[in-house]
Short mmCIF file of C-alpha atoms in Angstrom, two decimals:
data_model
loop_
_atom_site.label_atom_id
_atom_site.label_comp_id
_atom_site.label_asym_id
_atom_site.label_seq_id
_atom_site.Cartn_x
_atom_site.Cartn_y
_atom_site.Cartn_z
CA MET A 1 -47.86 52.86 202.34
CA SER A 2 -47.18 51.66 198.78
CA ALA A 3 -46.72 48.03 198.08
CA PRO A 4 -43.10 46.89 198.99
CA ALA A 5 -40.87 46.40 196.11
CA SER A 6 -39.70 42.95 196.72
CA PRO A 7 -40.65 39.85 198.76
CA ALA A 8 -37.85 40.73 201.37
CA ASP A 9 -39.37 44.15 201.81
CA LEU A 10 -42.79 42.91 202.12
CA TYR A 11 -41.60 40.34 204.88
CA ARG A 12 -39.81 43.02 206.88
CA HIS A 13 -42.99 45.08 206.63
CA SER A 14 -45.01 42.07 207.90
CA LEU A 15 -42.74 41.63 210.86
CA ARG A 16 -43.24 45.39 211.81
CA LEU A 17 -46.95 44.91 211.66
CA LEU A 18 -46.80 41.93 214.00
CA LEU A 19 -44.66 43.99 216.49
CA ASP A 20 -47.25 46.78 216.23
CA LYS A 21 -49.89 44.13 216.84
CA ASP A 22 -51.76 45.20 213.77
CA ILE A 23 -53.22 41.84 212.75
CA PRO A 24 -55.69 43.13 210.27
CA ALA A 25 -52.89 45.03 208.37
CA TRP A 26 -50.79 41.83 208.53
CA VAL A 27 -53.73 39.78 207.09
CA ALA A 28 -54.19 42.36 204.32
CA LEU A 29 -50.72 41.55 203.05
CA TRP A 30 -52.03 38.02 202.03
CA ALA A 31 -53.59 37.00 198.78
CA GLU A 32 -57.19 35.76 198.88
CA ASP A 33 -56.11 32.25 198.12
CA GLY A 34 -52.99 32.29 200.31
CA LEU A 35 -51.69 29.12 201.92
CA MET A 36 -50.08 28.95 205.34
CA GLU A 37 -48.43 25.63 206.30
CA PHE A 38 -46.93 24.49 209.71
CA PRO A 39 -45.04 21.19 208.79
CA PHE A 40 -43.79 20.76 212.44
CA ALA A 41 -47.24 21.50 214.11
CA LEU A 42 -48.13 19.42 217.13
CA ASP A 43 -51.09 17.14 217.23
CA GLY A 44 -54.31 19.21 217.66
CA TRP A 45 -52.59 22.37 215.94
CA PRO A 46 -53.40 23.31 212.44
CA ARG A 47 -51.00 22.11 209.80
CA ARG A 48 -52.52 23.92 206.89
CA LEU A 49 -54.57 27.10 206.58
CA GLU A 50 -56.17 27.86 203.15
CA GLY A 51 -57.24 31.20 202.21
CA LYS A 52 -56.96 34.67 203.67
CA GLU A 53 -60.21 34.11 205.87
CA ALA A 54 -58.60 31.11 207.63
CA ILE A 55 -55.37 32.82 208.18
CA ALA A 56 -57.15 35.84 209.67
CA ALA A 57 -59.19 33.53 212.07
CA TYR A 58 -55.91 31.88 213.19
CA MET A 59 -54.00 35.01 213.92
CA ARG A 60 -56.87 37.03 215.45
CA HIS A 61 -56.02 36.30 219.05
CA TYR A 62 -52.24 36.10 218.69
CA PRO A 63 -51.57 39.51 220.39
CA ASP A 64 -53.82 38.40 223.35
CA HIS A 65 -51.39 35.56 224.10
CA ILE A 66 -47.85 36.34 222.76
CA ASP A 67 -46.55 40.01 223.23
CA LEU A 68 -43.73 40.13 220.73
CA HIS A 69 -40.92 42.53 221.22
CA ASP A 70 -38.35 41.90 218.46
CA PHE A 71 -37.29 39.67 215.70
CA PRO A 72 -33.47 39.42 216.38
CA ASP A 73 -31.06 37.52 214.11
CA LEU A 74 -33.30 38.04 210.95
CA ARG A 75 -31.66 36.70 207.89
CA ILE A 76 -33.45 36.61 204.44
CA HIS A 77 -32.06 34.49 201.72
CA GLN A 78 -33.04 34.89 198.13
CA THR A 79 -33.71 31.70 196.10
CA THR A 80 -33.67 30.74 192.51
CA ASP A 81 -37.28 31.96 192.28
CA PRO A 82 -37.12 35.78 192.72
CA GLN A 83 -40.58 35.68 194.32
CA THR A 84 -39.55 33.19 197.07
CA ILE A 85 -37.35 33.77 200.03
CA VAL A 86 -36.14 31.66 202.94
CA VAL A 87 -36.09 33.55 206.39
CA GLU A 88 -34.28 32.57 209.52
CA MET A 89 -35.09 34.47 212.59
CA ARG A 90 -36.16 34.33 216.26
CA GLY A 91 -39.31 35.87 217.76
CA VAL A 92 -38.85 37.08 221.40
CA GLY A 93 -41.20 38.61 223.74
CA ARG A 94 -43.40 37.46 226.51
CA LEU A 95 -46.47 35.00 227.00
CA VAL A 96 -49.32 37.37 228.27
CA GLU A 97 -50.99 34.90 230.57
CA SER A 98 -47.91 33.86 232.48
CA ASP A 99 -45.56 36.68 231.83
CA ALA A 100 -43.06 34.08 231.02
CA PRO A 101 -40.27 34.94 228.37
CA PHE A 102 -41.14 33.75 224.81
CA ASP A 103 -38.25 32.97 222.50
CA MET A 104 -39.05 31.08 219.31
CA THR A 105 -36.87 30.10 216.33
CA TYR A 106 -38.26 30.11 212.98
CA ILE A 107 -37.36 29.31 209.44
CA ALA A 108 -39.94 30.20 206.79
CA VAL A 109 -40.21 29.70 203.02
CA VAL A 110 -42.31 32.63 201.73
CA THR A 111 -43.69 33.29 198.25
CA VAL A 112 -45.02 36.59 197.09
CA ARG A 113 -46.90 37.20 193.93
CA ASP A 114 -48.49 40.59 192.79
CA GLY A 115 -47.46 42.20 196.12
CA HIS A 116 -49.22 39.71 198.38
CA ILE A 117 -48.02 36.58 200.32
CA THR A 118 -49.27 33.44 198.41
CA SER A 119 -47.45 30.75 200.40
CA TYR A 120 -45.88 30.71 203.92
CA ARG A 121 -44.37 27.46 205.25
CA ASP A 122 -43.57 28.15 208.86
CA TYR A 123 -40.99 25.74 210.46
CA TRP A 124 -41.38 26.97 214.04
CA ASN A 125 -40.13 25.15 217.20
CA PRO A 126 -43.07 23.14 218.41
CA LEU A 127 -41.55 22.75 221.77
CA ALA A 128 -41.97 26.42 222.62
CA VAL A 129 -45.71 26.16 222.58
CA GLN A 130 -45.73 23.66 225.23
CA GLU A 131 -45.45 26.54 227.81
CA PRO A 132 -48.70 27.59 229.46
CA GLY A 133 -50.17 30.62 227.72
CA ALA A 134 -48.78 29.93 224.25
CA ASP A 135 -51.76 28.31 222.77
CA PHE A 136 -53.46 31.16 220.91
CA THR A 137 -55.15 28.87 218.31
CA GLY A 138 -57.77 27.35 220.58
CA SER A 139 -56.49 24.02 219.65
CA SER A 140 -57.79 20.85 221.44
CA ARG A 141 -54.59 19.70 222.75
#
């Protein structure tokens, strides 16, 4: 696939890769010096991942813990910076360990440069990860 034409197209493609559980292809969308931030992270969870390698390590086991089925209610908003979008969505699926439903609300601020994600601030709901089986990060909580 050729590089998506816009940040919104790249983001939609990234969601498809997550649903396909293709984490290596998802990580390949990132710039080498990409930055992923989690302003609402709980104690013991990472708040900042610097570089593609750190992001890859963080996401490596995601599909073993969270089986995503869909991203309903996806809304992508343009900003005054044409390379930055604000995304509202839900991620729904199930927790692999417990088979419990997974339903997470997200707001993300994503910047794309030269066809790669350079910045991703993920304002996810920290209450959702307090369910058994949601901790895919190996945190020390």
